[in-house]
Coordinates of C-alpha atoms in Angstrom, one line a residue:
M1 CA 0.1 -0.1 0.1
N2 CA 1.5 3.2 -1.2
L3 CA 1.9 6.3 1.2
Q4 CA -0.7 8.4 -0.8
L5 CA -3.1 5.9 -0.3
V6 CA -2.6 5.6 3.4
L7 CA -2.9 9.2 3.8
L8 CA -5.9 9.4 1.8
I9 CA -7.5 6.7 4.1
V10 CA -6.7 8.3 7.2
Y11 CA -7.8 11.6 6.2
S12 CA -11.1 10.1 4.9
V13 CA -11.7 8.5 8.4
A14 CA -10.9 11.7 10.1
L15 CA -13.5 13.5 8.0
V16 CA -16.3 11.1 9.0
A17 CA -15.2 11.1 12.7
I18 CA -15.3 15.0 12.7
G19 CA -18.7 15.1 11.2
M20 CA -20.2 12.4 13.8
W21 CA -18.8 14.2 16.6
I22 CA -20.3 17.8 15.5
A23 CA -23.5 15.6 14.7
R24 CA -24.1 15.5 18.5
F25 CA -25.1 19.1 18.6
V26 CA -27.9 18.6 16.1
R27 CA -31.0 18.6 18.2
G28 CA -33.5 19.3 15.2
S29 CA -34.3 20.1 11.9
A30 CA -33.3 23.8 12.1
D31 CA -29.9 22.7 13.1
F32 CA -29.6 20.4 10.1
F33 CA -31.1 22.6 7.5
V34 CA -29.6 26.0 8.5
A35 CA -27.3 25.1 11.3
G36 CA -29.5 27.1 13.8
R37 CA -28.4 30.6 12.0
S38 CA -25.3 30.6 13.9
L39 CA -22.6 30.8 11.1
G40 CA -20.2 33.8 11.7
A41 CA -18.5 35.3 8.5
P42 CA -15.4 33.1 9.1
L43 CA -17.3 29.7 9.2
L44 CA -19.6 31.1 6.3
F45 CA -16.1 32.0 4.3
S46 CA -15.0 28.5 4.7
T47 CA -18.0 26.6 4.0
V48 CA -18.9 28.5 0.8
L49 CA -15.4 28.5 -0.6
A50 CA -15.0 24.7 0.4
A51 CA -18.6 24.1 -1.5
N52 CA -17.2 26.3 -4.8
I53 CA -13.7 24.6 -4.9
G54 CA -14.9 21.1 -6.1
A55 CA -14.4 18.8 -9.1
G56 CA -14.8 21.4 -11.6
A57 CA -12.7 24.0 -9.9
T58 CA -9.8 21.2 -9.4
I59 CA -9.9 18.4 -11.8
G60 CA -12.2 20.0 -14.3
A61 CA -10.2 23.1 -14.4
A62 CA -6.9 21.5 -14.7
G63 CA -8.1 19.0 -17.4
R64 CA -9.6 22.2 -19.4
G65 CA -5.8 23.9 -18.7
Y66 CA -4.2 20.9 -20.2
F67 CA -6.0 21.4 -23.5
D68 CA -6.9 25.3 -23.4
G69 CA -4.0 26.9 -21.3
I70 CA -4.4 29.8 -19.2
S71 CA -7.8 30.7 -20.3
A72 CA -9.3 27.8 -18.0
W73 CA -9.1 30.7 -15.2
W74 CA -12.7 31.4 -16.3
W75 CA -14.2 27.9 -14.7
N76 CA -13.2 29.3 -11.4
G77 CA -13.4 32.8 -12.3
S78 CA -16.9 32.7 -13.2
A79 CA -17.8 31.2 -9.8
A80 CA -15.9 34.0 -8.3
I81 CA -17.8 36.5 -10.1
G82 CA -21.2 35.1 -9.4
S83 CA -20.2 35.0 -6.1
V84 CA -19.8 38.8 -5.8
F85 CA -23.4 39.4 -6.8
L86 CA -24.7 36.7 -4.2
A87 CA -22.5 38.3 -1.5
F88 CA -23.9 41.7 -1.9
F89 CA -27.1 41.7 -4.0
I90 CA -28.7 38.5 -3.4
G91 CA -27.7 36.9 -0.1
P92 CA -28.2 39.7 2.3
R93 CA -31.7 40.0 1.1
V94 CA -32.6 36.4 1.1
W95 CA -31.0 36.0 4.7
R96 CA -33.4 38.8 5.9
I97 CA -36.5 37.0 4.5
A98 CA -35.5 33.5 5.5
K99 CA -34.9 34.9 9.0
E100 CA -38.2 36.8 9.0
H101 CA -40.5 33.8 7.8
N102 CA -38.2 31.1 9.3
L103 CA -37.3 29.7 5.6
Y104 CA -35.4 26.5 5.3
T105 CA -34.8 25.9 1.5
T106 CA -34.8 27.8 -1.6
G107 CA -38.3 26.0 -2.4
D108 CA -39.5 27.8 0.8
L109 CA -38.7 31.1 -1.0
L110 CA -40.1 30.6 -4.2
E111 CA -43.3 29.5 -2.8
L112 CA -43.4 32.2 -0.5
R113 CA -43.1 34.5 -3.5
Y114 CA -44.8 32.5 -6.3
G115 CA -46.9 29.9 -4.5
A116 CA -46.6 26.1 -4.4
L117 CA -46.7 25.2 -8.1
V118 CA -43.3 27.1 -8.8
R119 CA -42.2 25.4 -5.8
G120 CA -42.7 21.9 -7.0
V121 CA -41.6 22.5 -10.5
V122 CA -38.3 24.1 -9.6
T123 CA -37.7 21.5 -6.8
L124 CA -38.1 18.5 -9.4
L125 CA -35.7 20.2 -11.9
I126 CA -33.0 21.2 -9.7
W127 CA -33.1 17.7 -7.9
L128 CA -32.3 16.2 -11.4
G129 CA -29.9 18.3 -12.1
T130 CA -28.4 18.2 -8.6
L131 CA -27.8 14.5 -9.1
S132 CA -25.5 15.2 -12.1
N133 CA -23.2 17.6 -10.2
L134 CA -23.2 15.1 -7.3
A135 CA -21.9 12.3 -10.1
G136 CA -19.4 14.8 -11.5
Q137 CA -17.8 15.0 -7.9
L138 CA -17.7 11.3 -7.4
I139 CA -16.1 10.9 -11.1
A140 CA -13.4 13.2 -9.6
G141 CA -12.8 11.4 -6.5
A142 CA -12.7 8.1 -8.2
S143 CA -10.1 9.5 -10.6
V144 CA -7.8 10.4 -7.7
L145 CA -8.0 6.9 -6.4
A146 CA -7.5 5.3 -10.0
V147 CA -4.1 7.1 -10.2
V148 CA -3.1 6.5 -6.5
A149 CA -4.0 3.1 -6.3
G150 CA -5.4 1.6 -9.7
V151 CA -9.0 1.3 -7.9
P152 CA -11.4 0.9 -10.8
Q153 CA -14.0 3.8 -11.4
W154 CA -16.8 1.9 -9.9
E155 CA -15.3 1.2 -6.7
G156 CA -13.8 4.7 -6.2
T157 CA -17.1 6.4 -7.1
I158 CA -18.7 4.0 -4.1
I159 CA -15.9 4.8 -1.6
S160 CA -16.1 8.6 -2.4
A161 CA -19.8 8.5 -1.8
V162 CA -19.7 6.6 1.3
V163 CA -17.3 9.1 3.1
V164 CA -19.2 12.0 2.1
T165 CA -22.9 10.5 2.8
S166 CA -21.7 9.3 6.3
Y167 CA -20.7 12.4 7.9
F168 CA -23.5 14.6 6.1
M169 CA -26.6 12.4 6.9
A170 CA -25.4 12.7 10.8
G171 CA -25.2 16.5 11.0
G172 CA -26.4 18.3 7.7
L173 CA -25.2 21.7 7.5
L174 CA -23.9 21.9 11.1
S175 CA -21.5 19.2 10.2
S176 CA -20.6 20.2 6.8
A177 CA -19.6 23.8 7.8
W178 CA -17.2 22.6 10.7
V179 CA -15.8 19.6 8.4
N180 CA -15.3 22.1 5.4
A181 CA -13.1 24.3 7.7
V182 CA -10.8 21.5 8.1
Q183 CA -11.2 20.4 4.5
L184 CA -10.5 24.2 3.2
I185 CA -7.2 24.2 5.3
V186 CA -5.9 21.0 3.8
L187 CA -7.0 22.0 0.4
L188 CA -5.2 25.6 0.3
A189 CA -2.2 24.1 1.9
G190 CA -1.9 21.4 -0.7
F191 CA -2.3 23.8 -3.6
A192 CA 0.1 26.3 -2.2
V193 CA 2.7 23.5 -1.9
A194 CA 1.8 21.7 -5.1
V195 CA 1.8 24.8 -7.8
P196 CA 5.3 26.5 -6.9
M197 CA 6.8 23.0 -6.7
V198 CA 5.5 21.7 -9.8
L199 CA 6.2 24.9 -11.9
S200 CA 10.0 24.9 -10.2
R201 CA 10.4 21.3 -11.6
T202 CA 8.7 21.7 -14.9
D203 CA 10.4 25.1 -16.1
L204 CA 6.9 25.6 -17.9
A205 CA 7.8 28.3 -20.1
A206 CA 10.6 26.4 -21.5
S207 CA 8.9 23.2 -21.6
L208 CA 6.1 24.6 -23.4
I209 CA 8.1 26.1 -26.1
S210 CA 9.7 22.6 -26.9
A211 CA 6.7 20.5 -26.1
P212 CA 4.9 19.1 -29.3
D213 CA 1.4 20.4 -30.5
V214 CA 1.1 23.2 -27.8
P215 CA -1.4 25.9 -29.2
A216 CA -0.2 29.4 -30.0
T217 CA -3.3 30.4 -27.8
F218 CA -2.2 28.5 -24.8
T219 CA -0.9 31.7 -23.0
Q220 CA -3.9 33.7 -24.1
F221 CA -6.4 34.8 -21.0
F222 CA -9.3 35.7 -23.1
H223 CA -9.0 32.7 -25.3
S224 CA -12.1 30.6 -26.2
A225 CA -12.3 27.5 -28.3
G226 CA -16.2 27.5 -28.2
P227 CA -18.8 26.5 -25.9
L228 CA -17.3 25.2 -22.4
S229 CA -13.9 26.8 -23.1
G230 CA -12.4 30.0 -22.0
W231 CA -14.5 33.1 -21.4
T232 CA -17.5 31.4 -22.5
L233 CA -17.4 29.7 -18.9
L234 CA -19.0 33.0 -17.7
V235 CA -22.4 31.8 -18.8
F236 CA -22.0 29.5 -15.4
A237 CA -21.8 32.7 -13.4
P238 CA -25.6 32.8 -12.7
A239 CA -25.6 29.3 -11.2
F240 CA -23.4 30.4 -8.4
V241 CA -25.7 33.3 -7.7
V242 CA -28.8 31.2 -7.3
S243 CA -27.6 27.9 -6.4
P244 CA -30.0 26.3 -3.8
G245 CA -27.0 25.0 -1.9
L246 CA -25.2 28.2 -1.8
M247 CA -28.1 30.5 -0.9
Q248 CA -29.5 28.1 2.0
K249 CA -25.8 28.3 3.3
A250 CA -26.5 32.0 3.4
Y251 CA -29.7 31.3 5.5
G252 CA -27.4 29.9 8.2
A253 CA -25.5 33.0 8.6
A254 CA -25.9 34.9 11.9
S255 CA -26.4 38.3 10.3
A256 CA -26.8 39.7 6.8
C257 CA -23.3 41.5 7.4
A258 CA -21.7 37.8 7.9
V259 CA -23.2 37.1 4.5
R260 CA -21.5 40.0 2.8
I261 CA -18.3 39.6 4.5
G262 CA -17.8 35.7 4.6
I263 CA -19.2 35.4 0.9
G264 CA -17.4 38.6 -0.4
L265 CA -14.0 37.4 0.8
Q266 CA -14.4 34.0 -0.6
A267 CA -15.1 35.3 -4.0
I268 CA -11.6 37.4 -3.7
V269 CA -9.8 34.2 -2.6
L270 CA -11.6 31.9 -5.3
A271 CA -10.5 34.5 -8.1
L272 CA -6.9 34.0 -7.1
F273 CA -7.2 30.3 -6.4
A274 CA -8.5 30.0 -10.0
F275 CA -5.1 30.4 -11.5
A276 CA -3.7 27.0 -9.7
P277 CA -5.4 24.4 -11.6
P278 CA -4.8 25.7 -15.0
L279 CA -1.4 26.2 -14.6
L280 CA -1.1 22.3 -13.2
G281 CA -2.9 21.4 -16.2
M282 CA -0.4 23.1 -18.4
A283 CA 2.6 21.9 -16.6
A284 CA 1.1 18.6 -17.3
R285 CA 0.8 19.4 -21.1
A286 CA 4.6 20.1 -20.6
T287 CA 5.7 16.9 -19.1
H288 CA 2.9 14.3 -20.1
P289 CA 1.9 15.0 -23.5
G290 CA -0.7 12.8 -25.1
L291 CA -3.1 12.3 -22.3
T292 CA -6.6 12.0 -23.6
N293 CA -8.5 11.8 -20.3
P294 CA -9.0 15.0 -18.6
N295 CA -10.2 13.5 -15.4
I296 CA -6.7 12.1 -14.8
V297 CA -4.6 15.2 -15.7
L298 CA -4.4 16.6 -12.2
P299 CA -3.8 13.4 -10.2
T300 CA -0.9 12.4 -12.7
V301 CA 1.0 15.5 -12.3
L302 CA 0.6 15.4 -8.5
V303 CA 1.9 11.9 -8.5
E304 CA 4.6 12.1 -11.1
Q305 CA 6.0 15.7 -10.3
L306 CA 6.2 15.9 -6.6
P307 CA 8.1 14.0 -3.9
P308 CA 5.8 11.2 -2.2
W309 CA 5.0 13.1 0.9
F310 CA 4.3 16.5 -1.0
G311 CA 2.2 14.5 -3.6
A312 CA 0.2 12.7 -0.9
L313 CA -0.7 16.2 0.7
A314 CA -1.7 17.6 -2.7
L315 CA -3.7 14.5 -3.4
A316 CA -5.5 15.0 -0.2
A317 CA -6.4 18.5 -1.1
V318 CA -8.0 17.5 -4.3
F319 CA -9.7 14.7 -2.5
S320 CA -10.8 17.1 0.0
A321 CA -12.1 19.6 -2.8
E322 CA -14.3 16.9 -4.1
V323 CA -15.6 15.8 -0.9
S324 CA -16.6 19.4 0.3
T325 CA -18.4 20.0 -2.7
C326 CA -20.1 16.6 -2.2
D327 CA -21.8 17.5 1.1
A328 CA -23.1 21.0 -0.2
I329 CA -24.7 19.1 -3.1
L330 CA -26.1 16.5 -0.7
F331 CA -27.4 19.6 1.3
M332 CA -29.5 20.6 -1.9
L333 CA -30.7 17.1 -2.3
A334 CA -31.8 16.3 1.2
T335 CA -33.4 19.6 1.9
S336 CA -35.3 19.8 -1.3
L337 CA -36.7 16.3 -1.1
S338 CA -37.7 16.5 2.5
Q339 CA -38.9 20.0 3.0
D340 CA -39.9 21.2 -0.5
L341 CA -41.6 17.8 -1.6
Y342 CA -42.1 15.4 1.4
K343 CA -43.5 18.1 4.0
R344 CA -45.0 20.4 1.6
F345 CA -46.6 18.1 -0.6
L346 CA -46.8 14.5 0.7
Q347 CA -47.0 14.8 4.5
P348 CA -47.8 18.5 5.6
D349 CA -48.1 17.3 9.3
A350 CA -44.8 15.9 9.7
D351 CA -43.2 16.8 13.0
D352 CA -39.5 17.8 13.4
R353 CA -38.1 14.2 14.0
E354 CA -39.9 13.0 11.1
L355 CA -38.6 15.6 8.9
L356 CA -35.0 15.2 10.0
L357 CA -35.4 11.5 9.6
I358 CA -36.5 11.9 6.0
A359 CA -33.6 14.4 5.2
R360 CA -31.2 11.8 6.3
L361 CA -32.9 9.3 4.3
A362 CA -32.8 11.7 1.2
S363 CA -29.3 12.1 1.6
L364 CA -28.7 8.5 1.2
A365 CA -31.0 8.3 -1.7
G366 CA -29.1 11.1 -3.3
G367 CA -25.8 9.5 -2.8
T368 CA -27.0 6.1 -4.3
G369 CA -28.7 7.7 -7.4
A370 CA -25.3 9.9 -8.1
V371 CA -23.4 6.7 -7.9
V372 CA -25.4 5.2 -10.4
L373 CA -25.3 8.4 -13.1
A374 CA -21.4 8.7 -12.4
L375 CA -20.8 5.3 -13.9
L376 CA -23.0 6.5 -17.0
L377 CA -21.0 10.0 -17.7
E378 CA -17.6 9.9 -18.8
T379 CA -16.1 13.4 -17.6
V380 CA -16.3 15.9 -14.8
Q381 CA -17.1 18.6 -17.3
S382 CA -20.3 16.8 -18.9
A383 CA -21.5 16.1 -15.8
L384 CA -21.2 19.6 -14.3
A385 CA -22.5 21.5 -17.6
I386 CA -25.8 19.6 -17.2
F387 CA -26.0 21.1 -13.7
Y388 CA -24.9 24.7 -14.1
S389 CA -26.9 25.0 -17.4
L390 CA -30.0 23.7 -15.6
L391 CA -29.7 25.7 -12.4
G392 CA -29.1 29.1 -14.2
V393 CA -32.1 28.8 -16.6
S394 CA -34.5 27.7 -14.2
L395 CA -33.7 29.7 -11.2
L396 CA -31.9 33.0 -12.2
M397 CA -34.8 34.9 -13.2
P398 CA -37.6 33.7 -10.6
V399 CA -35.1 34.6 -7.9
V400 CA -33.8 38.0 -9.1
G401 CA -37.1 38.8 -10.4
G402 CA -38.8 37.9 -7.1
L403 CA -36.5 39.9 -5.2
Y404 CA -36.4 43.2 -7.3
L405 CA -39.7 43.3 -9.0
R406 CA -42.5 43.6 -6.7
G407 CA -45.4 42.9 -9.2
A408 CA -43.9 39.6 -10.5
S409 CA -46.1 36.5 -10.3
S410 CA -46.2 33.1 -10.9
R411 CA -47.2 33.5 -14.3
E412 CA -43.7 35.1 -15.0
A413 CA -41.8 32.6 -13.3
L414 CA -43.5 29.5 -15.0
A415 CA -43.0 31.3 -18.3
S416 CA -39.4 31.8 -17.5
I417 CA -38.6 28.4 -16.5
A418 CA -40.4 26.7 -19.4
A419 CA -38.9 29.0 -22.1
G420 CA -35.3 28.6 -20.6
N421 CA -35.3 24.5 -20.3
L422 CA -37.2 24.4 -23.6
T423 CA -34.4 26.7 -25.5
L424 CA -31.7 24.8 -23.5
L425 CA -32.8 21.4 -25.0
I426 CA -33.6 22.7 -28.2
V427 CA -30.1 24.1 -28.7
R428 CA -28.3 21.3 -27.1
F429 CA -30.2 18.4 -29.0
G430 CA -32.2 19.7 -31.8
L431 CA -30.0 22.3 -34.1
P432 CA -28.3 21.2 -37.1
R433 CA -24.5 21.2 -37.3
P434 CA -24.1 24.7 -38.8
F435 CA -25.6 26.2 -35.4
A436 CA -23.3 24.1 -33.3
W437 CA -21.6 27.5 -32.2
I438 CA -24.7 28.7 -30.5
D439 CA -24.0 27.9 -26.7
P440 CA -27.1 26.3 -25.2
T441 CA -26.7 27.7 -21.6
V442 CA -26.6 31.3 -23.1
A443 CA -29.6 30.6 -25.4
G444 CA -31.7 29.4 -22.4
L445 CA -30.7 32.3 -20.3
V446 CA -31.6 34.9 -23.0
A447 CA -35.0 32.9 -23.4
S448 CA -35.7 32.8 -19.6
T449 CA -34.9 36.4 -19.3
A450 CA -37.0 37.4 -22.2
A451 CA -40.2 35.3 -21.2
F452 CA -40.1 36.9 -17.7
L453 CA -39.7 40.3 -18.9
I454 CA -42.4 39.7 -21.7
V455 CA -45.2 38.5 -19.4
F456 CA -44.3 41.0 -16.6
A457 CA -44.6 43.8 -19.0
A458 CA -47.9 42.5 -20.6
R459 CA -49.6 42.0 -17.2
R460 CA -48.7 45.5 -16.2
D461 CA -50.2 46.8 -19.4
R462 CA -53.5 45.3 -18.5
M463 CA -53.6 46.6 -15.1

């Protein structure tokens, strides 16, 4: 058994143990769903940053950096830009509303603003999309285990799912927030060691000059090879503004000021971190030309280019990133299924104890479903693209319009959701080859926004 695998095993056991210990303080659904609304700015900073630095931010961005170069910064950069809007324009408003009306989920907010139908439709769409996100994180965790110990993908996927599901089922947001603080320390320390050491050992500039088939655009920050490449990744920024998992973390803040400071500071750190994975991907292109699987780019360069101890720390950081985002996704799955569907539509009289049990069972169901989906999808990026697209076109206008346009009703919200998702599907699967340059997410966002505003304007004219 090698050093890297031993450290990953010890680290995983430690995460589960911390989560189980914190779970002792979970007395009811309020602690599980919103951590008793007790998160200060430092803990909110760590749990949101840990949620944002996941499979896409590490494995996905490094894989994109391998093929596109420094323009892969936009993968995490778009999340940082979205976080700025969440910190200052969305988060404080939804925190005040959530505290005033004792809201637990984004579904609670949508029903308060638009009614039960909108809540049900959005919950079903997001639940399906969120499974693909969780699948992407599990694919990344399995990739690390595959490179380190030759573990088959199906085994690595199950191992990753067991680790995160165990501690999240026990303590929900309260456990996640504290476990995320530990994960973030390991994550940032690992990348702080890995990036300068890999770059110094690689002599990146000279290696890229001599490396075969390196495109001339490799060092161009604003380069894009088309959809899901370079600056076009900015289309995912809305997903980080209205993500149920991130907004519900804001619900758990102790104050609106904690939301602004905690999420605002993590946006700055995330923008700086965004350079790390692309640089490691570029280094891998210079030292390991010919890789075809983007999932193994980052684990390969960490194992091959670093001494065993440092490589073990860096791999623990990557594994930490995947697990920390998994719990944020399980948070969305558990709360939406238990609060938004079960309690709202199936069992309105469910007491606090029953709701807590259903939330934990929903976590288990979400983890199991994501394992199955992870075995069907090929790459981290393909899995996450589904989620980010669906999230943006389904939630951006209903949330933003509901907060800033007083006269908006369920008609605008439903029109926006229908137009956005229908356009997304048509552009992704129904357009002929000459129109392949059209980005499905952009088209969906434009259609969603237009439908909301057109219905809103038409209703105002009739009033």
